[in-house]
Coordinates of C-alpha atoms in Angstrom, one line a residue:
Chain A
M156 CA -5.0 -76.1 9.1
Q157 CA -1.6 -75.4 7.7
P158 CA 0.4 -73.4 10.2
G159 CA 1.8 -71.0 7.7
H160 CA -1.6 -70.1 6.5
D161 CA -3.3 -69.6 9.8
P162 CA -4.8 -66.1 9.8
N163 CA -4.9 -66.1 13.6
A164 CA -1.2 -67.0 14.1
C165 CA 0.9 -64.3 15.7
K166 CA 4.3 -63.6 17.2
L167 CA 4.5 -64.8 20.8
Y168 CA 7.3 -63.0 22.6
L169 CA 9.4 -65.1 25.0
N170 CA 10.9 -63.9 28.2
K171 CA 14.5 -64.3 26.8
T172 CA 16.7 -62.7 24.3
V173 CA 17.3 -64.0 20.8
I174 CA 20.8 -65.1 21.8
E175 CA 19.5 -67.1 24.8
A176 CA 16.9 -68.7 22.7
A177 CA 19.3 -69.5 19.8
V178 CA 21.7 -71.2 22.3
E179 CA 18.9 -73.3 23.7
R180 CA 17.8 -74.3 20.2
I181 CA 21.3 -75.3 19.3
E182 CA 21.7 -77.3 22.5
W183 CA 18.5 -79.2 21.5
I184 CA 19.9 -79.8 18.0
F185 CA 23.1 -81.3 19.5
D186 CA 21.0 -83.5 21.9
T187 CA 18.8 -84.6 19.0
F188 CA 21.0 -85.2 15.9
E189 CA 24.1 -87.1 15.3
T190 CA 25.4 -85.3 12.2
I191 CA 25.1 -81.5 12.2
S192 CA 25.9 -79.5 9.1
V193 CA 26.0 -75.7 8.9
S194 CA 25.4 -74.0 5.6
V195 CA 27.8 -71.1 5.2
S196 CA 28.1 -68.4 2.6
G197 CA 30.6 -65.9 4.0
G198 CA 27.7 -63.5 4.8
K199 CA 26.8 -62.1 8.2
D200 CA 23.9 -64.4 9.1
S201 CA 25.7 -67.7 8.4
T202 CA 28.8 -66.2 10.2
V203 CA 26.7 -65.8 13.4
L204 CA 24.9 -69.2 13.0
F205 CA 28.2 -71.0 12.4
E206 CA 29.8 -69.3 15.5
L207 CA 26.9 -70.4 17.7
A208 CA 27.0 -74.0 16.5
H209 CA 30.8 -74.2 16.6
R210 CA 30.8 -73.0 20.3
E211 CA 28.4 -75.8 21.1
A212 CA 30.6 -78.3 19.2
I213 CA 33.7 -77.2 21.1
K214 CA 31.8 -77.5 24.4
R215 CA 30.8 -81.1 23.6
G216 CA 34.0 -82.1 21.8
R217 CA 31.9 -83.0 18.8
K218 CA 32.5 -82.5 15.1
I219 CA 30.4 -80.4 12.8
N220 CA 30.2 -80.1 9.1
A221 CA 30.6 -76.8 7.3
F222 CA 29.0 -76.7 3.9
F223 CA 29.8 -74.1 1.2
L224 CA 28.7 -74.3 -2.4
D225 CA 31.4 -72.1 -4.0
Q226 CA 30.0 -70.4 -7.1
E227 CA 33.3 -69.1 -8.3
A228 CA 32.1 -65.5 -8.8
E229 CA 32.5 -64.7 -5.1
Y230 CA 34.1 -61.8 -3.3
A231 CA 37.6 -62.5 -2.3
A232 CA 36.5 -61.2 1.2
S233 CA 33.9 -64.0 1.3
I234 CA 36.4 -66.7 0.4
E235 CA 38.7 -65.4 3.2
I236 CA 35.9 -65.9 5.8
I237 CA 35.1 -69.3 4.4
H238 CA 38.7 -70.3 4.5
D239 CA 38.8 -69.4 8.2
T240 CA 35.6 -71.3 8.9
M241 CA 36.8 -74.4 7.2
H242 CA 40.0 -74.6 9.1
K243 CA 38.6 -74.3 12.6
E244 CA 39.0 -77.0 15.2
L245 CA 36.4 -79.9 14.9
V246 CA 35.1 -78.6 11.6
V247 CA 34.7 -81.1 8.8
P248 CA 35.0 -79.1 5.6
Y249 CA 32.5 -79.6 2.8
W250 CA 33.7 -76.9 0.4
Y251 CA 32.3 -77.8 -2.9
Q252 CA 34.1 -76.4 -6.0
V253 CA 32.3 -78.6 -8.5
P254 CA 31.0 -77.8 -12.0
C255 CA 27.8 -75.8 -11.5
R256 CA 25.7 -74.0 -14.1
M257 CA 23.9 -70.8 -13.3
T258 CA 22.1 -68.3 -15.6
N259 CA 24.0 -65.1 -16.4
A260 CA 21.5 -62.2 -15.9
T261 CA 23.9 -59.8 -17.5
S262 CA 24.2 -61.1 -21.0
Y263 CA 22.3 -62.4 -24.0
E264 CA 25.4 -64.0 -25.5
D265 CA 26.8 -65.9 -22.5
E266 CA 23.7 -67.5 -21.1
W267 CA 25.5 -69.5 -18.5
L268 CA 28.0 -69.0 -15.9
Y269 CA 29.5 -72.4 -15.8
A270 CA 31.3 -72.2 -12.5
W271 CA 34.4 -74.4 -12.2
E272 CA 34.2 -75.3 -15.9
P273 CA 37.2 -77.5 -16.6
G274 CA 40.0 -75.5 -18.3
A275 CA 38.4 -72.1 -17.8
D276 CA 40.3 -69.1 -16.3
W277 CA 38.6 -69.3 -12.9
V278 CA 37.7 -66.2 -10.9
H279 CA 39.6 -67.6 -7.9
P280 CA 41.7 -70.8 -7.6
Q281 CA 40.5 -74.1 -6.2
V282 CA 41.7 -74.8 -2.7
D283 CA 43.4 -78.0 -1.5
I284 CA 40.7 -79.1 0.9
S285 CA 37.7 -78.7 -1.5
I286 CA 35.6 -81.3 -3.1
K287 CA 36.2 -81.1 -6.8
E288 CA 34.8 -84.3 -8.3
P289 CA 31.8 -83.4 -10.5
L290 CA 28.4 -84.4 -8.9
P291 CA 25.7 -86.3 -10.8
V292 CA 23.8 -82.9 -11.1
D293 CA 25.2 -79.5 -12.2
R294 CA 22.4 -77.0 -11.6
F295 CA 22.5 -74.9 -8.5
Y296 CA 19.3 -76.0 -6.8
R297 CA 19.9 -79.7 -7.8
I298 CA 23.3 -79.6 -6.2
M299 CA 21.9 -78.1 -3.0
E300 CA 19.3 -80.9 -3.0
W301 CA 21.9 -83.6 -3.7
V302 CA 24.1 -82.4 -0.8
D303 CA 21.1 -82.3 1.6
N304 CA 20.2 -85.9 0.6
N305 CA 23.7 -87.2 1.3
W306 CA 24.3 -86.2 4.9
G307 CA 23.3 -89.6 6.1
P308 CA 20.9 -90.9 8.8
N309 CA 20.0 -88.8 11.8
S310 CA 21.4 -85.6 10.3
C311 CA 20.2 -82.1 10.0
S312 CA 21.2 -79.0 8.1
L313 CA 21.4 -75.6 9.7
V314 CA 20.6 -72.5 7.7
G315 CA 20.9 -68.9 8.7
L316 CA 17.5 -67.8 7.2
R317 CA 15.9 -65.0 9.1
S318 CA 12.2 -64.1 8.9
E319 CA 13.0 -60.4 8.8
E320 CA 15.3 -60.8 5.8
S321 CA 12.7 -62.6 3.6
L322 CA 9.2 -62.6 5.1
N323 CA 7.5 -64.7 2.4
R324 CA 10.3 -67.2 2.1
Y325 CA 10.4 -67.9 5.8
G326 CA 6.7 -68.4 6.0
T327 CA 6.7 -70.6 3.0
V328 CA 9.7 -72.8 4.0
T329 CA 8.4 -73.5 7.5
R330 CA 4.8 -74.2 6.5
N331 CA 5.3 -77.9 7.1
P332 CA 7.7 -78.3 10.1
A333 CA 10.0 -81.3 10.0
M334 CA 9.2 -82.2 13.6
P335 CA 6.2 -81.5 15.9
G336 CA 6.6 -78.4 18.0
I337 CA 9.7 -77.2 16.1
N338 CA 8.1 -74.6 13.9
W339 CA 11.5 -73.3 12.8
S340 CA 12.2 -76.4 10.8
S341 CA 11.3 -77.9 7.4
K342 CA 11.9 -81.1 5.6
T343 CA 13.1 -81.7 2.0
K344 CA 11.3 -84.2 -0.2
S345 CA 13.9 -86.8 0.5
G346 CA 13.5 -86.2 4.3
C347 CA 16.5 -84.1 5.2
V348 CA 15.7 -81.9 8.2
K349 CA 16.5 -78.2 7.8
L350 CA 16.6 -76.0 10.9
Y351 CA 16.6 -72.2 11.2
P352 CA 17.8 -71.4 14.7
I353 CA 18.2 -67.7 14.2
Y354 CA 14.9 -67.1 12.5
D355 CA 13.8 -64.4 15.0
W356 CA 17.1 -62.4 14.9
T357 CA 16.9 -58.8 13.5
F358 CA 19.8 -57.4 11.6
E359 CA 20.6 -55.3 14.7
D360 CA 20.9 -58.5 16.7
I361 CA 23.2 -60.0 14.0
W362 CA 25.5 -57.0 14.1
T363 CA 25.4 -56.7 17.9
F364 CA 26.6 -60.2 18.2
I365 CA 29.4 -59.8 15.6
G366 CA 30.5 -56.5 17.2
T367 CA 30.2 -57.6 20.9
E368 CA 31.9 -60.9 20.4
K369 CA 34.4 -59.4 18.0
L370 CA 33.8 -62.0 15.3
K371 CA 35.8 -61.8 12.1
Y372 CA 33.3 -60.8 9.4
N373 CA 33.2 -60.2 5.7
R374 CA 35.0 -56.9 4.9
A375 CA 32.5 -56.2 2.0
Y376 CA 30.1 -55.0 4.7
D377 CA 32.6 -52.3 5.8
W378 CA 33.1 -51.2 2.2
M379 CA 29.3 -51.0 1.7
Y380 CA 29.0 -49.0 4.9
V381 CA 31.6 -46.5 3.7
K382 CA 29.8 -46.2 0.4
G383 CA 26.6 -45.2 2.4
F384 CA 24.6 -48.4 1.7
N385 CA 21.5 -48.8 3.8
I386 CA 22.6 -51.1 6.6
P387 CA 19.5 -53.4 6.7
E388 CA 19.8 -53.9 3.0
M389 CA 23.5 -54.8 2.9
R390 CA 23.9 -58.3 1.4
V391 CA 26.8 -60.3 0.4
S392 CA 26.2 -63.1 -2.1
N393 CA 27.8 -64.5 -5.2
L394 CA 28.3 -61.9 -7.8
I395 CA 26.3 -63.3 -10.8
H396 CA 22.7 -63.8 -10.1
E397 CA 19.4 -62.1 -11.0
K398 CA 19.7 -59.4 -8.4
A399 CA 23.5 -59.1 -8.2
Y400 CA 23.9 -56.8 -11.1
K401 CA 23.6 -54.0 -8.5
C402 CA 26.6 -55.3 -6.6
L403 CA 28.7 -55.3 -9.8
A404 CA 28.4 -51.5 -10.0
T405 CA 30.5 -51.2 -6.8
L406 CA 32.7 -54.3 -7.1
Q407 CA 35.3 -52.3 -8.9
E408 CA 35.7 -50.0 -5.9
F409 CA 35.9 -52.9 -3.5
E410 CA 37.9 -55.6 -5.1
P411 CA 39.4 -54.4 -8.4
E412 CA 41.2 -57.7 -9.0
T413 CA 38.1 -59.8 -8.5
Y414 CA 36.3 -57.4 -10.9
D415 CA 39.0 -57.8 -13.5
R416 CA 38.9 -61.6 -13.3
I417 CA 35.1 -61.6 -13.6
I418 CA 35.0 -59.4 -16.6
R419 CA 37.6 -61.6 -18.3
R420 CA 35.5 -64.6 -17.4
L421 CA 32.0 -63.6 -18.4
K422 CA 30.4 -61.4 -21.0
G423 CA 28.0 -58.7 -19.9
V424 CA 29.5 -58.0 -16.5
H425 CA 31.1 -54.7 -17.5
I426 CA 27.9 -53.5 -19.0
A427 CA 26.0 -54.5 -15.9
A428 CA 28.5 -52.6 -13.8
R429 CA 28.2 -49.4 -15.9
Y430 CA 24.4 -49.4 -16.0
G431 CA 23.7 -51.2 -12.7
K432 CA 22.5 -47.9 -11.1
S433 CA 20.5 -46.8 -14.2
Q434 CA 16.7 -46.7 -14.1
Q435 CA 16.5 -48.2 -17.6
V436 CA 19.0 -50.7 -19.0
F437 CA 18.5 -53.5 -16.5
A438 CA 16.0 -52.2 -14.0
A439 CA 12.9 -51.3 -16.1
R440 CA 11.9 -48.5 -13.8
K441 CA 11.7 -45.8 -16.4
L442 CA 10.2 -46.1 -19.9
P443 CA 12.7 -45.1 -22.6
H444 CA 12.0 -42.1 -24.8
G445 CA 10.3 -43.2 -28.0
F446 CA 8.0 -45.7 -26.4
E447 CA 4.5 -44.7 -25.3
T448 CA 3.8 -47.8 -23.2
W449 CA 5.6 -50.7 -21.6
K450 CA 3.7 -53.0 -23.9
A451 CA 5.2 -51.3 -26.9
Y452 CA 8.7 -51.5 -25.4
R453 CA 8.2 -55.2 -24.5
D454 CA 7.0 -56.0 -28.0
F455 CA 10.0 -54.2 -29.5
L456 CA 12.4 -56.2 -27.3
L457 CA 10.7 -59.4 -28.2
D458 CA 11.2 -58.5 -31.9
T459 CA 14.8 -57.5 -31.6
L460 CA 16.6 -59.4 -28.8
P461 CA 19.5 -61.6 -30.0
I462 CA 18.3 -64.7 -28.3
P463 CA 17.6 -68.2 -29.9
Q464 CA 14.1 -69.0 -31.1
E465 CA 13.5 -71.6 -28.4
R466 CA 14.2 -69.1 -25.6
L467 CA 12.0 -66.5 -27.3
A468 CA 9.2 -69.1 -27.4
V469 CA 9.6 -69.6 -23.6
F470 CA 9.0 -65.9 -23.0
L471 CA 6.1 -65.8 -25.4
R472 CA 4.3 -68.7 -23.8
R473 CA 4.8 -67.3 -20.3
F474 CA 3.7 -63.8 -21.2
E475 CA 0.6 -65.2 -23.0
R476 CA -0.7 -66.6 -19.7
Q477 CA -0.1 -63.4 -17.7
N478 CA -2.5 -60.5 -17.1
K479 CA -2.6 -57.8 -19.7
N480 CA -1.8 -54.5 -17.9
E481 CA 1.1 -52.0 -17.9
G482 CA 2.4 -53.2 -14.5
V483 CA 2.7 -56.7 -15.8
Y484 CA 4.3 -55.5 -19.1
R485 CA 6.9 -53.5 -17.2
Q486 CA 7.9 -56.6 -15.2
Q487 CA 8.1 -58.6 -18.4
V488 CA 10.5 -56.0 -19.8
H489 CA 12.7 -56.5 -16.8
Q490 CA 12.7 -60.3 -17.4
L491 CA 13.8 -59.6 -21.0
Q492 CA 16.5 -57.2 -19.9
I493 CA 18.0 -59.8 -17.6
N494 CA 17.4 -62.6 -20.0
D495 CA 15.4 -64.5 -17.3
W496 CA 14.0 -67.3 -19.4
E497 CA 14.2 -69.5 -16.4
N498 CA 11.7 -67.3 -14.5
N499 CA 14.0 -66.7 -11.5
V500 CA 12.5 -63.3 -11.0
P501 CA 8.8 -64.1 -11.5
V502 CA 6.3 -61.5 -12.7
A503 CA 3.7 -60.6 -10.1
N504 CA 0.4 -60.6 -12.0
V505 CA -0.8 -57.4 -10.4
E506 CA 1.3 -54.4 -9.5
K507 CA 1.7 -54.8 -5.8
K508 CA 2.7 -52.1 -3.4
K509 CA 3.2 -52.3 0.3
D510 CA 1.9 -55.8 0.1
S511 CA 4.6 -57.6 2.0
L512 CA 3.4 -56.3 5.3
K513 CA -0.1 -57.6 4.7
K514 CA 1.3 -60.9 3.7
W515 CA 3.4 -61.1 6.9
M516 CA 0.4 -60.3 9.0
E517 CA -1.3 -63.3 7.4
I518 CA 1.7 -65.6 8.0
L519 CA 2.0 -64.6 11.7
Chain B
M36 CA 54.6 -49.6 -33.5
T37 CA 51.9 -46.9 -33.8
K38 CA 53.4 -43.5 -34.1
I39 CA 52.0 -41.5 -31.2
L40 CA 51.3 -37.8 -31.9
F41 CA 51.7 -35.1 -29.3
P42 CA 49.0 -32.5 -30.1
C43 CA 49.3 -31.4 -26.4
M44 CA 52.7 -29.8 -27.3
A45 CA 50.9 -27.3 -29.6
P46 CA 48.2 -25.7 -27.5
R47 CA 47.1 -22.2 -28.6
L48 CA 44.9 -19.5 -27.1
V49 CA 41.7 -18.7 -29.0
P50 CA 39.0 -16.2 -28.3
T51 CA 36.3 -17.7 -26.0
E52 CA 33.4 -16.7 -28.2
K53 CA 34.8 -18.8 -31.1
I54 CA 34.5 -22.0 -29.0
I55 CA 31.2 -23.9 -28.9
A56 CA 29.9 -27.1 -27.3
N57 CA 29.3 -30.2 -29.4
D58 CA 25.7 -31.4 -29.5
Y59 CA 26.2 -35.1 -28.7
N60 CA 28.1 -35.4 -25.4
P61 CA 26.1 -37.6 -23.0
N62 CA 28.4 -36.8 -20.1
Y63 CA 26.8 -35.1 -17.1
V64 CA 28.7 -33.7 -14.2
A65 CA 26.7 -33.2 -11.0
T66 CA 26.8 -30.0 -9.0
P67 CA 29.3 -31.2 -6.2
E68 CA 31.7 -32.4 -8.9
M69 CA 31.3 -29.2 -10.8
E70 CA 32.3 -27.2 -7.7
L71 CA 35.2 -29.5 -7.2
L72 CA 36.3 -28.9 -10.8
A73 CA 36.1 -25.1 -10.2
R74 CA 38.1 -25.4 -7.0
S75 CA 40.7 -27.5 -8.8
I76 CA 41.1 -24.8 -11.5
E77 CA 41.3 -22.1 -8.8
N78 CA 44.0 -24.0 -6.9
N79 CA 46.1 -25.4 -9.7
G80 CA 45.2 -23.3 -12.7
L81 CA 44.1 -25.0 -15.9
V82 CA 46.5 -27.9 -16.4
Y83 CA 44.9 -29.4 -19.5
A84 CA 43.9 -27.5 -22.6
I85 CA 40.4 -28.1 -24.0
T86 CA 40.4 -30.6 -26.9
V87 CA 38.6 -29.1 -30.0
F88 CA 38.0 -29.6 -33.6
Y89 CA 38.5 -26.6 -35.9
D90 CA 35.7 -25.9 -38.3
A91 CA 37.5 -23.8 -40.9
G92 CA 34.3 -23.0 -42.9
Q93 CA 32.6 -21.3 -39.9
D94 CA 35.9 -20.4 -38.1
I95 CA 34.8 -22.0 -34.9
Y96 CA 36.2 -24.5 -32.5
I97 CA 34.0 -27.4 -31.4
V98 CA 34.7 -29.0 -28.1
V99 CA 35.6 -32.7 -28.2
D100 CA 36.7 -33.1 -24.6
G101 CA 36.7 -30.7 -21.7
F102 CA 33.2 -29.2 -22.0
H103 CA 32.8 -28.6 -18.3
R104 CA 36.2 -27.0 -17.9
F105 CA 35.3 -24.8 -20.9
V106 CA 31.9 -23.8 -19.3
L107 CA 33.6 -22.8 -16.0
L108 CA 36.4 -20.8 -17.8
R109 CA 33.8 -19.0 -19.9
D110 CA 30.9 -18.4 -17.4
K111 CA 32.5 -18.5 -14.0
F112 CA 36.0 -17.3 -14.5
K113 CA 35.1 -15.0 -17.5
C114 CA 38.2 -15.9 -19.4
R115 CA 38.4 -14.0 -22.7
E116 CA 40.8 -16.5 -24.2
I117 CA 41.0 -20.2 -23.6
P118 CA 43.9 -22.6 -24.5
V119 CA 42.9 -25.4 -26.9
V120 CA 44.5 -28.4 -28.5
I121 CA 43.2 -29.1 -32.0
I122 CA 42.6 -32.6 -33.4
D123 CA 41.6 -33.0 -37.0
K124 CA 39.1 -35.8 -37.2
D125 CA 35.8 -36.4 -38.9
M126 CA 32.5 -36.4 -37.0
K127 CA 32.3 -40.0 -36.1
E128 CA 35.9 -40.0 -34.9
R129 CA 35.2 -36.9 -32.8
M130 CA 32.2 -38.5 -31.2
A131 CA 34.3 -41.6 -30.4
A132 CA 37.1 -39.4 -29.0
T133 CA 34.7 -37.7 -26.6
I134 CA 33.4 -41.0 -25.2
E135 CA 36.9 -42.5 -25.1
M136 CA 38.2 -39.5 -23.1
N137 CA 35.3 -39.6 -20.7
R138 CA 35.1 -43.3 -20.1
A139 CA 38.8 -44.2 -20.0
R140 CA 39.2 -43.5 -16.3
G141 CA 39.5 -45.5 -13.1
T142 CA 37.4 -45.8 -10.0
H143 CA 38.6 -45.1 -6.5
I144 CA 39.2 -48.2 -4.4
V145 CA 37.4 -47.8 -1.1
D146 CA 40.2 -49.2 1.0
L147 CA 42.8 -46.9 -0.5
M148 CA 40.5 -43.9 -0.4
S149 CA 40.1 -44.6 3.3
A150 CA 43.8 -44.8 3.8
L151 CA 44.3 -41.5 1.9
V152 CA 41.8 -39.7 4.1
V153 CA 43.6 -41.0 7.2
K154 CA 46.9 -39.8 5.8
L155 CA 45.5 -36.3 5.1
I156 CA 44.3 -36.2 8.7
K157 CA 47.8 -37.1 10.0
L158 CA 49.2 -34.3 7.7
G159 CA 47.1 -31.9 9.6
W160 CA 43.8 -31.4 7.7
T161 CA 40.5 -31.4 9.5
D162 CA 37.4 -33.3 8.4
I163 CA 36.1 -30.0 7.1
D164 CA 39.3 -29.3 5.1
I165 CA 39.1 -32.7 3.5
A166 CA 35.4 -32.4 2.7
K167 CA 36.0 -29.0 1.1
E168 CA 39.2 -29.8 -0.8
L169 CA 38.2 -33.3 -2.0
G170 CA 34.6 -32.4 -2.8
M171 CA 33.1 -34.8 -0.3
E172 CA 30.3 -34.5 2.2
A173 CA 31.2 -34.5 5.9
E174 CA 29.5 -37.9 6.3
E175 CA 31.6 -39.4 3.6
V176 CA 34.8 -38.3 5.3
L177 CA 33.4 -39.6 8.6
R178 CA 32.7 -43.0 7.1
L179 CA 36.0 -43.2 5.4
K180 CA 38.0 -42.4 8.5
Q181 CA 36.0 -44.7 10.8
M182 CA 38.5 -47.5 11.4
T183 CA 36.2 -49.5 13.8
G184 CA 34.2 -50.9 10.9
L185 CA 30.5 -51.5 10.8
A186 CA 30.4 -54.1 13.7
G187 CA 32.0 -51.6 16.0
L188 CA 29.0 -49.4 15.9
F189 CA 26.7 -52.2 17.2
A190 CA 29.0 -53.7 19.9
G191 CA 27.5 -53.8 23.4
Q192 CA 23.9 -53.0 22.2
P193 CA 21.1 -55.0 23.9
Y194 CA 19.6 -58.0 22.0
S195 CA 15.9 -58.1 21.1
K196 CA 13.4 -60.5 22.5
A197 CA 13.1 -64.0 21.1
W198 CA 9.7 -65.1 19.7
E199 CA 7.7 -68.1 18.6
R200 CA 5.0 -68.4 16.0
Y201 CA 1.8 -68.9 18.0
E202 CA -1.2 -70.6 16.5
P203 CA -4.4 -70.5 18.6
E204 CA -6.2 -73.3 16.6
K205 CA -3.4 -75.7 17.3
H206 CA -3.4 -74.8 21.0
G207 CA -5.2 -77.5 23.1
E208 CA -5.3 -80.1 20.4

C-alpha cells in the first residue's frame, strides 16, 4: 500500500507544538546527515525554515549550504532577504545566477525569459558571491535536479514545503519517503534526500514565528497586506511564471524600478499588468461578447494566434485527447491565453469544484 | 523639435446643452472615485477645462477627455456653462487622444502612500478626515498607517499542534 494513497490514513496530532516538532526534526537531520542544504526563495516559508536550520548550525558550529536559484525577474525585496541569508555566519552560499530558460506566460512573441542571458540588460545585477558559470542544463527543473544531484554523499536538501499551502503537491511528493519512518521526506531519481521539516505549519504559525522572533522578512508581504490581499494567499515568487501575471498588476505600486526594468527586458509584461485583474484577457473566467461558447472562442484563438505552426500543433494534439465539454474548452482557452504550450497549467478533464478537500481527505 | 501647441491657453465657456459625450470611451470611474472627483471640484473648483472637438455642422462640442468632470458639472453642480478647450482632430485622432489622456498616468507607490498618510496624521488630520478627503476607506487608512507590518500582528500568538501522517495498515507490520 502506497502511503500517500492510503484511504485510512489520517492526521495524528502530537503532544507538542509545530515549533517543538520542527526543532526536533532539524536536530535529527543534523545527527543524520553530513551536508545540509536549505533551499531559499526570499519567501516566508523558506525564511522560517532557514532560520531554524541556521540556529542549529550555530549551536553545533557546523556549516550549512544556502541554495537559491535566482531567476532574474525577482522582487528587489526578495534579493535583499537572500543577500542577508547568504552572508550569515557558517553559511556556504550557493546563489546560482546561471543562464536559465523559462516560458513567458505573458507574450506570444517572446516565448522565453532567458534569465542571465549573456549581454542582456538584466533585471538586477549579478552579485560577487554568486555562481555564474553556465551549467550543463538550462531549463528550470533540470537545473534544480542538477543541483540536487551534486550535493555529494550523505547530503540532504531541506525545502519549506507546507501541506496547507499545496495539498496535492505535498501528498504526491511524500508518497515514497526517502527513509523508513520519516514520512516528511522524498527521494529524487538520483537518490538525493529531500526533507520537509515544516510540513505541518499553518500560515499563522509561519507569521507567529516571524513576528515573535522578529525575523527580517520580505517587505513585499507588508505591501500586499496594505493593498488588502488575503493573508493566507499572499505569495512571493519570481515575477514571470504561469500564475505570476497577477503579481505584475501590483508590482508597479510596490517596486516601480523593478517594474521598469522588467518591462524593458520582456515583452508582454505591461499588458499582463494592465489586464492581470481582468476576467477575460488572461484569466478565461468570462466569455467575450460575440462568442456563444468557449469552444467557439477556443477555435477562434487557434485560428488567429500569432504562434509558430509547431506550437499550434502541440496545442491541437493535446486538445484532441481531452474531453469535449465547455469546462474543458474554457481551460484550453486559458492555456492559449498564457501561451502554455509546455502544459505548465494542465487542463483538468472535468470541471472540478471543491474537490481539493476531498482529495486531501484521501491523502490523509 | 516638435512645436508644442498650448490649446489650454484658449479655453472658452460654452452652453452645457451643446456639449455631448463621445460614444467610444471605455473608461469607467467607480462610485468612490466619482465622489472623490466631486469633492475635488467642490474644494478646488474646476482646474482643467474639458477637452472637446467642435462639430461645426451640428454646432455641438464632443467630449474627448473629461467626460466624468463634465457629467458632474452638468448633473450634480447644474452648471449652465462649462469651460472647454477645443482640439481640431479627425475621429481616429480623437479616439487616440481620449485613450492617451486616460492611460498616461502613474500609479501610487504603496510605501510613499503610507508615508504620505503618516505625514497627514502628523499635520493634524484624523483617520476619518483622511478617508474622506482622499477618497479611501477607513480600513485602507488603517493599513497604510500601520507601521508594525504584517508580522507584528501575529507576534506572541500560540503555535498550533504538530501532527504526523498516521497509516493504520502500516501499524504493526
